[in-house]
Short mmCIF file of C-alpha atoms and ligand atoms in Angstrom, two decimals:
data_model
loop_
_atom_site.label_atom_id
_atom_site.label_comp_id
_atom_site.label_asym_id
_atom_site.label_seq_id
_atom_site.Cartn_x
_atom_site.Cartn_y
_atom_site.Cartn_z
CA UNK A 83 -20.32 -5.59 5.96
CA UNK A 84 -17.39 -7.20 8.16
CA UNK A 85 -15.20 -8.01 5.36
CA UNK A 86 -11.32 -7.61 5.60
CA UNK A 87 -9.00 -5.91 3.09
CA UNK A 88 -5.25 -6.63 3.26
CA UNK A 89 -3.23 -3.98 1.78
CA UNK A 90 0.49 -5.15 0.87
CA UNK A 91 2.82 -1.82 1.55
CA UNK A 92 2.45 0.92 4.10
CA UNK A 93 2.77 4.17 2.08
CA UNK A 94 0.55 6.88 1.42
CA UNK A 95 -1.69 5.21 -1.07
CA UNK A 96 -2.75 2.55 1.80
CA UNK A 97 -3.02 5.37 4.19
CA UNK A 98 -5.59 7.04 2.00
CA UNK A 99 -7.63 4.00 1.91
CA UNK A 100 -8.06 4.07 5.52
CA UNK A 101 -10.90 6.67 5.58
CA UNK A 102 -12.91 5.29 2.92
CA UNK A 103 -12.44 1.80 4.68
CA UNK A 104 -14.10 3.43 7.97
CA UNK A 105 -16.88 4.86 6.13
CA UNK A 106 -17.68 1.49 4.35
CA UNK A 107 -17.24 -0.39 7.35
CA UNK A 108 -14.44 -2.36 6.00
CA UNK A 109 -11.55 -3.44 8.05
CA UNK A 110 -8.35 -2.63 6.50
CA UNK A 111 -5.00 -4.31 7.48
CA UNK A 112 -1.65 -3.28 6.24
CA UNK A 113 1.70 -5.16 5.79
CA UNK A 114 4.04 -2.62 6.26
CA UNK A 115 7.55 -2.70 5.34
CA UNK A 116 8.45 -1.15 8.90
CA UNK A 117 7.03 0.44 12.02
CA UNK A 118 6.01 4.13 11.71
CA UNK A 119 5.01 4.25 8.13
CA UNK A 120 2.47 6.43 6.30
CA UNK A 121 -0.50 3.68 6.85
CA UNK A 122 0.79 2.93 10.34
CA UNK A 123 -2.67 3.66 11.60
CA UNK A 124 -3.93 0.54 9.88
CA UNK A 125 -0.55 -1.49 10.17
CA UNK A 126 -1.56 -4.83 11.85
CA UNK A 127 1.60 -6.58 10.44
CA UNK A 128 5.16 -5.25 9.62
CA UNK A 129 7.31 -7.46 7.27
CA UNK A 130 9.18 -8.21 3.78
CA UNK A 131 6.66 -8.19 1.26
CA UNK A 132 9.34 -10.31 -0.88
CA UNK A 133 9.03 -13.10 1.59
CA UNK A 134 6.25 -15.82 0.83
CA UNK A 135 5.64 -16.91 4.37
CA UNK A 136 5.26 -13.26 5.45
CA UNK A 137 2.79 -12.51 3.09
CA UNK A 138 0.94 -15.64 3.49
CA UNK A 139 0.72 -15.27 7.07
CA UNK A 140 -0.83 -11.80 6.42
CA UNK A 141 -2.95 -12.88 3.96
CA UNK A 142 -4.72 -15.73 5.73
CA UNK A 143 -6.27 -12.99 8.05
CA UNK A 144 -7.96 -11.14 5.26
CA UNK A 145 -10.53 -11.57 2.72
CA UNK A 146 -8.69 -10.20 -0.02
CA UNK A 147 -5.36 -8.91 -0.77
CA UNK A 148 -4.47 -5.78 -2.53
CA UNK A 149 -1.45 -3.21 -2.84
CA UNK A 150 0.05 0.13 -2.22
CA UNK A 151 2.65 -0.49 -4.66
CA UNK A 152 3.57 -3.21 -7.57
CA UNK A 153 6.58 -4.77 -6.24
CA UNK A 154 5.43 -7.84 -4.70
CA UNK A 155 7.27 -10.80 -6.57
CA UNK A 156 5.15 -13.10 -8.92
CA UNK A 157 5.90 -16.45 -7.01
CA UNK A 158 4.85 -14.69 -3.88
CA UNK A 159 1.24 -13.70 -5.18
CA UNK A 160 0.81 -17.33 -6.68
CA UNK A 161 1.46 -18.87 -3.38
CA UNK A 162 -1.59 -16.71 -1.72
CA UNK A 163 -3.66 -17.81 -4.87
CA UNK A 164 -3.06 -21.18 -4.28
CA UNK A 165 -4.70 -21.03 -0.88
CA UNK A 166 -7.48 -19.71 -2.43
CA UNK A 167 -7.28 -15.99 -1.02
CA UNK A 168 -8.34 -13.59 -3.91
CA UNK A 169 -5.54 -11.00 -5.07
CA UNK A 170 -6.52 -7.93 -6.88
CA UNK A 171 -4.92 -7.32 -9.25
CA UNK A 172 -4.02 -10.72 -9.67
CA UNK A 173 -0.51 -11.77 -10.64
CA UNK A 174 -1.63 -12.14 -14.43
CA UNK A 175 -2.18 -8.59 -14.83
CA UNK A 176 0.04 -7.17 -12.33
CA UNK A 177 3.07 -8.34 -14.47
CA UNK A 178 2.30 -5.69 -17.00
CA UNK A 179 2.64 -2.97 -14.53
CA UNK A 180 5.83 -4.55 -13.06
CA UNK A 181 7.91 -5.10 -16.24
CA UNK A 182 8.04 -2.52 -18.86
CA UNK A 183 8.99 -4.60 -21.48
CA UNK A 184 6.17 -7.02 -20.77
CA UNK A 185 3.84 -4.10 -21.02
CA UNK A 186 4.97 -2.76 -24.40
CA UNK A 187 4.71 -6.34 -25.82
CA UNK A 188 1.24 -6.74 -24.56
CA UNK A 189 0.05 -3.29 -25.51
CA UNK A 190 1.16 -4.25 -28.88
CA UNK A 191 -0.64 -7.10 -29.22
CA UNK A 192 -3.89 -5.43 -28.20
CA UNK A 193 -3.21 -2.69 -30.67
CA UNK A 194 -2.70 0.26 -28.27
CA UNK A 195 -1.14 3.52 -29.28
CA UNK A 196 2.30 3.49 -27.92
CA UNK A 197 5.81 5.09 -28.71
CA UNK A 198 8.12 3.09 -31.10
CA UNK A 199 10.11 0.73 -28.87
CA UNK A 200 12.30 -2.18 -28.92
CA UNK A 201 14.12 -4.59 -26.28
CA UNK A 202 17.76 -3.79 -26.37
CA UNK A 203 20.44 -6.31 -25.06
CA UNK A 204 23.52 -4.56 -25.48
CA UNK A 205 25.14 -1.11 -26.40
CA UNK A 206 25.31 -2.07 -30.01
CA UNK A 207 21.35 -2.96 -30.25
CA UNK A 208 21.01 0.27 -28.47
CA UNK A 209 22.85 2.19 -30.93
CA UNK A 210 21.12 0.94 -33.95
CA UNK A 211 17.70 1.85 -32.24
CA UNK A 212 19.23 5.25 -31.74
CA UNK A 213 20.31 5.55 -35.25
CA UNK A 214 16.92 4.73 -36.54
CA UNK A 215 15.42 7.20 -34.39
CA UNK A 216 16.83 10.45 -35.18
CA UNK A 217 19.88 10.06 -32.97
CA UNK A 218 18.31 9.83 -29.69
CA UNK A 219 16.32 7.79 -27.59
CA UNK A 220 14.85 6.88 -24.09
CA UNK A 221 16.28 3.99 -22.35
CA UNK A 222 14.53 2.38 -19.38
CA UNK A 223 15.22 -0.46 -16.99
CA UNK A 224 12.36 -2.85 -17.25
CA UNK A 225 11.82 -3.26 -13.58
CA UNK A 226 12.24 -1.56 -10.47
CA UNK A 227 11.93 2.30 -11.88
CA UNK A 228 9.97 4.92 -10.34
CA UNK A 229 9.60 8.74 -10.24
CA UNK A 230 11.86 8.96 -13.34
CA UNK A 231 14.48 6.72 -11.59
CA UNK A 232 15.41 4.00 -14.30
CA UNK A 233 14.60 6.23 -17.25
CA UNK A 234 17.42 8.03 -19.13
CA UNK A 235 17.47 10.19 -22.60
CA UNK A 236 20.55 8.73 -24.46
CA UNK A 237 22.32 9.73 -27.73
CA UNK A 238 24.80 6.92 -27.67
CA UNK A 239 24.59 3.23 -27.27
CA UNK A 240 27.20 3.30 -24.31
CA UNK A 241 25.28 5.64 -22.08
CA UNK A 242 23.43 2.60 -20.48
CA UNK A 243 26.76 0.47 -20.16
CA UNK A 244 25.99 0.48 -16.32
CA UNK A 245 22.64 -0.83 -16.82
CA UNK A 246 23.49 -3.45 -19.24
CA UNK A 247 26.42 -4.43 -16.61
CA UNK A 248 23.78 -4.90 -13.84
CA UNK A 249 21.46 -6.87 -15.99
CA UNK A 250 24.89 -9.24 -17.06
CA UNK A 251 25.16 -9.53 -13.25
CA UNK A 252 21.85 -10.65 -12.32
CA UNK A 253 21.37 -12.79 -15.43
CA UNK A 254 18.53 -13.91 -17.61
CA UNK A 255 15.25 -12.28 -16.34
CA UNK A 256 12.70 -14.98 -15.29
CA UNK A 257 10.00 -13.51 -17.64
CA UNK A 258 11.43 -14.52 -20.99
CA UNK A 259 13.00 -11.22 -22.13
CA UNK A 260 16.36 -12.12 -21.31
CA UNK A 261 17.10 -9.10 -19.01
CA UNK A 262 17.09 -6.61 -21.85
CA UNK A 263 16.63 -2.81 -21.42
CA UNK A 264 13.41 -1.16 -23.15
CA UNK A 265 14.57 1.60 -25.82
CA UNK A 266 11.79 3.94 -26.80
CA UNK A 267 11.66 6.70 -29.33
CA UNK A 268 11.95 10.11 -27.58
CA UNK A 269 8.39 11.32 -27.87
CA UNK A 270 8.08 15.11 -28.87
CA UNK A 271 4.95 15.37 -26.56
CA UNK A 272 2.78 18.67 -25.88
CA UNK A 273 1.94 17.56 -22.43
CA UNK A 274 1.33 14.43 -20.03
CA UNK A 275 -1.89 13.01 -19.32
CA UNK A 276 -3.52 10.41 -17.13
CA UNK A 277 -6.65 8.35 -17.68
CA UNK A 278 -7.87 6.34 -14.53
CA UNK A 279 -10.27 3.54 -14.60
CA UNK A 280 -11.75 0.96 -12.02
CA UNK A 281 -12.63 -2.59 -12.72
CA UNK A 282 -14.59 -5.10 -10.81
CA UNK A 283 -13.56 -8.67 -11.18
CA UNK A 284 -16.66 -9.49 -13.08
CA UNK A 285 -16.00 -7.08 -15.71
CA UNK A 286 -17.92 -3.75 -14.54
CA UNK A 287 -15.97 -0.73 -15.43
CA UNK A 288 -16.05 2.98 -14.99
CA UNK A 289 -13.77 5.83 -15.79
CA UNK A 290 -12.80 9.39 -14.51
CA UNK A 291 -12.25 12.38 -17.02
CA UNK A 292 -8.68 12.45 -18.32
CA UNK A 293 -6.47 14.69 -16.52
CA UNK A 294 -3.32 16.72 -17.24
CA UNK A 295 -0.33 15.90 -15.15
CA UNK A 296 2.53 18.15 -14.82
CA UNK A 297 5.83 16.55 -13.85
CA UNK A 298 9.25 18.39 -12.28
CA UNK A 299 12.36 16.61 -12.15
CA UNK A 300 10.66 13.12 -13.11
CA UNK A 301 8.13 13.62 -10.33
CA UNK A 302 4.29 14.67 -10.44
CA UNK A 303 3.88 18.16 -9.19
CA UNK A 304 0.51 18.91 -10.32
CA UNK A 305 -2.71 17.51 -11.55
CA UNK A 306 -5.50 19.31 -13.22
CA UNK A 307 -8.95 17.79 -13.74
CA UNK A 308 -10.24 17.25 -16.18
CA UNK A 309 -7.36 18.02 -18.72
CA UNK A 310 -7.75 21.73 -19.90
CA UNK A 311 -8.75 22.26 -23.45
CA UNK A 312 -9.83 18.49 -23.80
CA UNK A 313 -12.04 17.73 -26.76
CA UNK A 314 -14.83 15.44 -26.40
CA UNK A 315 -13.14 13.32 -28.82
CA UNK A 316 -10.05 13.44 -26.44
CA UNK A 317 -12.17 12.48 -23.46
CA UNK A 318 -13.74 9.44 -25.32
CA UNK A 319 -10.65 8.07 -26.94
CA UNK A 320 -8.91 8.22 -23.58
CA UNK A 321 -11.68 6.77 -21.73
CA UNK A 322 -12.18 3.86 -24.40
CA UNK A 323 -8.33 3.29 -24.21
CA UNK A 324 -8.40 2.95 -20.39
CA UNK A 325 -11.27 0.73 -20.49
CA UNK A 326 -9.63 -1.48 -23.23
CA UNK A 327 -6.58 -1.71 -21.44
CA UNK A 328 -8.28 -2.85 -18.21
CA UNK A 329 -10.16 -5.22 -19.95
CA UNK A 330 -7.73 -6.63 -22.26
CA UNK A 331 -5.16 -7.09 -19.28
CA UNK A 332 -7.58 -8.34 -16.85
CA UNK A 333 -6.92 -5.35 -14.22
CA UNK A 334 -9.21 -5.48 -11.04
CA UNK A 335 -9.10 -2.47 -8.82
CA UNK A 336 -7.42 0.99 -10.00
CA UNK A 337 -5.82 1.40 -13.21
CA UNK A 338 -3.85 4.63 -14.14
CA UNK A 339 -2.83 4.90 -17.76
CA UNK A 340 -0.12 7.45 -18.12
CA UNK A 341 -0.25 9.02 -21.57
CA UNK A 342 1.72 11.26 -23.94
CA UNK A 343 -0.36 13.86 -25.88
CA UNK A 344 1.28 14.94 -29.16
CA UNK A 345 0.75 18.25 -31.15
CA UNK A 346 -1.41 16.38 -33.52
CA UNK A 347 -3.90 15.15 -30.64
CA UNK A 348 -2.78 11.74 -30.71
CA UNK A 349 -2.32 10.07 -27.38
CA UNK A 350 0.36 7.14 -26.64
CA UNK A 351 0.71 5.11 -23.62
CA UNK A 352 3.65 5.73 -21.49
CA UNK A 353 2.96 3.38 -18.57
CA UNK A 354 0.45 1.79 -16.33
CA UNK A 355 -0.28 1.56 -12.62
CA UNK A 356 -2.44 -0.84 -11.04
CA UNK A 357 -3.29 0.98 -7.61
CA UNK A 358 -4.49 4.21 -6.69
CA UNK A 359 -2.04 6.71 -8.30
CA UNK A 360 -0.95 10.16 -7.75
CA UNK A 361 -3.08 11.31 -10.79
CA UNK A 362 -6.11 10.59 -9.06
CA UNK A 363 -5.54 12.39 -5.62
CA UNK A 364 -7.90 15.00 -6.51
CA UNK A 365 -10.72 12.71 -6.57
CA UNK A 366 -10.75 12.66 -2.89
CA UNK A 367 -12.36 16.11 -2.74
CA UNK A 368 -13.36 16.71 -6.39
CA UNK A 369 -15.44 13.39 -7.49
CA UNK A 370 -18.41 11.55 -6.26
CA UNK A 371 -16.34 8.68 -5.62
CA UNK A 372 -12.72 8.87 -4.95
CA UNK A 373 -10.14 6.41 -6.36
CA UNK A 374 -9.45 5.22 -2.76
CA UNK A 375 -12.92 4.15 -2.00
CA UNK A 376 -13.24 2.84 -5.55
CA UNK A 377 -10.21 0.76 -5.06
CA UNK A 378 -12.07 -0.85 -1.89
CA UNK A 379 -15.07 -1.38 -3.87
CA UNK A 380 -13.63 -2.86 -6.74
CA UNK A 381 -11.34 -5.44 -5.10
CA UNK A 382 -14.11 -6.37 -2.87
CA UNK A 383 -16.21 -6.72 -5.88
CA UNK A 384 -19.00 -4.37 -4.85
CA UNK A 385 -20.92 -2.02 -7.19
CA UNK A 386 -18.67 0.88 -8.22
CA UNK A 387 -19.48 4.57 -7.32
CA UNK A 388 -20.12 7.47 -9.65
CA UNK A 389 -16.68 8.82 -10.88
CA UNK A 390 -18.19 12.32 -12.26
CA UNK A 391 -16.42 15.26 -10.81
CA UNK A 392 -18.40 17.44 -8.38
CA UNK A 393 -16.88 20.89 -9.52
CA UNK A 394 -16.03 21.93 -13.18
CA UNK A 395 -12.44 22.29 -12.39
CA UNK A 396 -10.08 20.54 -9.50
CA UNK A 397 -6.32 21.12 -9.06
CA UNK A 398 -4.09 18.71 -6.99
CA UNK A 399 -0.57 20.25 -5.88
CA UNK A 400 1.83 17.78 -4.43
CA UNK A 401 3.76 18.92 -1.19
CA UNK A 402 7.36 17.86 -2.16
CA UNK A 403 10.25 17.56 -0.03
CA UNK A 404 8.32 19.81 2.86
CA UNK A 405 9.89 22.65 5.18
CA UNK A 406 13.61 22.94 5.37
CA UNK A 407 12.93 23.72 9.13
CA UNK A 408 10.38 22.65 11.73
CA UNK A 409 7.52 20.31 10.71
CA UNK A 410 4.58 20.24 8.69
CA UNK A 411 2.29 20.45 11.18
CA UNK A 412 3.84 23.94 11.95
CA UNK A 413 2.62 25.20 8.80
CA UNK A 414 -1.10 24.09 9.12
CA UNK A 415 -2.51 26.93 10.96
CA UNK A 416 -1.06 29.66 8.51
CA UNK A 417 -2.19 27.65 5.24
CA UNK A 418 -5.55 27.06 6.68
CA UNK A 419 -6.38 30.34 7.70
CA UNK A 420 -5.27 31.86 4.27
CA UNK A 421 -6.97 29.15 2.22
CA UNK A 422 -10.12 27.65 3.83
CA UNK A 423 -11.55 26.49 0.74
CA UNK A 424 -8.71 23.98 0.10
CA UNK A 425 -8.26 20.34 1.52
CA UNK A 426 -4.84 19.59 2.94
CA UNK A 427 -3.72 15.78 3.02
CA UNK A 428 -0.56 14.70 4.72
CA UNK A 429 1.43 11.50 4.91
CA UNK A 430 2.83 11.36 8.22
CA UNK A 431 6.19 11.28 6.48
CA UNK A 432 9.32 13.10 7.69
CA UNK A 433 10.30 15.74 5.02
CA UNK A 434 13.39 15.11 2.64
CA UNK A 435 14.27 16.77 -0.56
CA UNK A 436 12.11 15.58 -3.31
CA UNK A 437 9.90 13.27 -0.93
CA UNK A 438 6.41 13.42 -1.54
CA UNK A 439 4.89 14.39 1.96
CA UNK A 440 1.49 15.59 1.19
CA UNK A 441 -0.70 17.30 -1.22
CA UNK A 442 -3.53 20.00 -1.34
CA UNK A 443 -6.71 19.64 -3.33
CA UNK A 444 -8.75 22.53 -4.54
CA UNK A 445 -12.13 22.69 -6.66
CA UNK A 446 -14.44 25.18 -8.19
CA UNK A 447 -15.65 26.57 -11.51
CA UNK A 448 -12.58 29.07 -12.22
CA UNK A 449 -9.54 27.31 -13.12
CA UNK A 450 -7.19 30.19 -12.53
CA UNK A 451 -8.69 30.67 -9.02
CA UNK A 452 -8.69 26.87 -8.23
CA UNK A 453 -5.01 26.46 -9.44
CA UNK A 454 -3.90 29.89 -7.30
CA UNK A 455 -5.68 28.41 -4.18
CA UNK A 456 -4.22 24.99 -4.58
CA UNK A 457 -0.40 26.39 -5.48
CA UNK A 458 -0.42 29.35 -2.66
CA UNK A 459 -1.72 26.74 0.05
CA UNK A 460 1.18 24.61 -0.87
CA UNK A 461 3.52 27.26 -0.61
CA UNK A 462 3.02 27.46 3.02
CA UNK A 463 4.33 23.78 3.38
CA UNK A 464 7.76 24.54 1.61
P1 LIG B 790 8.77 5.89 -14.05
O1 LIG B 790 8.47 4.47 -14.02
O2 LIG B 790 10.10 6.18 -13.19
O3 LIG B 790 7.56 6.92 -13.34
P2 LIG B 790 8.16 6.52 -16.77
O4 LIG B 790 8.32 5.74 -17.83
O5 LIG B 790 6.90 7.27 -16.40
O6 LIG B 790 9.07 6.31 -15.43
O7 LIG B 790 9.08 8.14 -17.12
C1 LIG B 790 9.47 9.25 -16.43
C2 LIG B 790 9.28 10.41 -17.27
O8 LIG B 790 10.04 10.56 -18.35
C3 LIG B 790 8.10 10.71 -17.89
O9 LIG B 790 6.97 11.30 -17.14
C4 LIG B 790 8.40 11.50 -19.23
O10 LIG B 790 8.32 12.73 -18.74
C5 LIG B 790 9.57 10.90 -19.65
N1 LIG B 790 9.60 9.84 -20.57
C6 LIG B 790 9.32 8.64 -20.35
N2 LIG B 790 9.20 8.02 -21.48
C7 LIG B 790 9.38 8.87 -22.76
C8 LIG B 790 9.45 8.81 -24.12
N3 LIG B 790 9.43 7.73 -24.53
N4 LIG B 790 9.63 10.13 -24.77
C9 LIG B 790 9.84 11.33 -23.93
N5 LIG B 790 9.77 11.21 -22.70
C10 LIG B 790 9.52 10.03 -21.88
#
């Protein structure tokens, strides 16, 4: 096909686009933050994604720009668009994944189910929100959070004073909400779910089945696909929600909608990711079309692939931290010998406590066995 996709960001998500790009005959180029990153194999450029000239120089050599993360500033993306180079997802959609306050306001406008929320500008406003919501609340920084950083459960308005001080220091946000924090009701959820969809610029959308995500210490530890005990109604409601959000926000490429499920089977939107997402790593081995292949197809405006599962159940377990001694490679042979049915994915990253350095996928028709295989194989890498 001879087309060139440029990915800004050199992490594992860019790395996992490399194999499907090779298969599709698409050239993948990566603007990595530094040499030797996870996507080093395809890293044609190294530079600062916040610098317009750096990103423009990279973008001029590709047919479409996409991302491994959501942190590229709005004005940098506008500069790329101004040169006629397509950006997917575009800045108008991406802002809702970059700023949780903008996302909450937009989802409210679209009538999407979400936790009760408010923008709070100081400790008194936060205290008032806490008082109205049973004495506790979740407070979040609007921007820059990931893996639970920038999220805090509080029971007093003063417990976010450090964040309010930071906001005061950096001044009014350019995005119109005046540098506020986001306060949310503490949702008594029974589990966390994620719905993924892919959307082409022309509007074609496909959805994978909803999955259950298990978090430990604010980090995704495991994903079960599809979510166990999901009723037909839940599958339908979640898929419709994903499609409506992708369409309503004009998302192009992959969208992950992180959800809370409540005891009365309601689902509430927690947050959005507009790129391949940890909740979709199971699709590499468990679905007809993986999220990484689909993302490339979508951003190139090619027909989308079938998202159906290949097997009844898939389980993905993250390798977090890695071995205390030695390298991941040391463990391969033992894990492979003990669990020949699993698929081992590593990111070429040095092990560090809590860091995602790889994951293991297993699929089959017996959920207990599939989960056992994935967990037991992962244990070889700890
Ligand atoms: P991040 O951007 O760091 O991933 P999230 O907004 O997804 O942050 O929150 C991280 C975790 O905190 C969630 O996965 C969930 O477990 C918990 N959490 C977030 N918001 C709420 C809420 N309103 N009620 C209860 N738990 C929450």
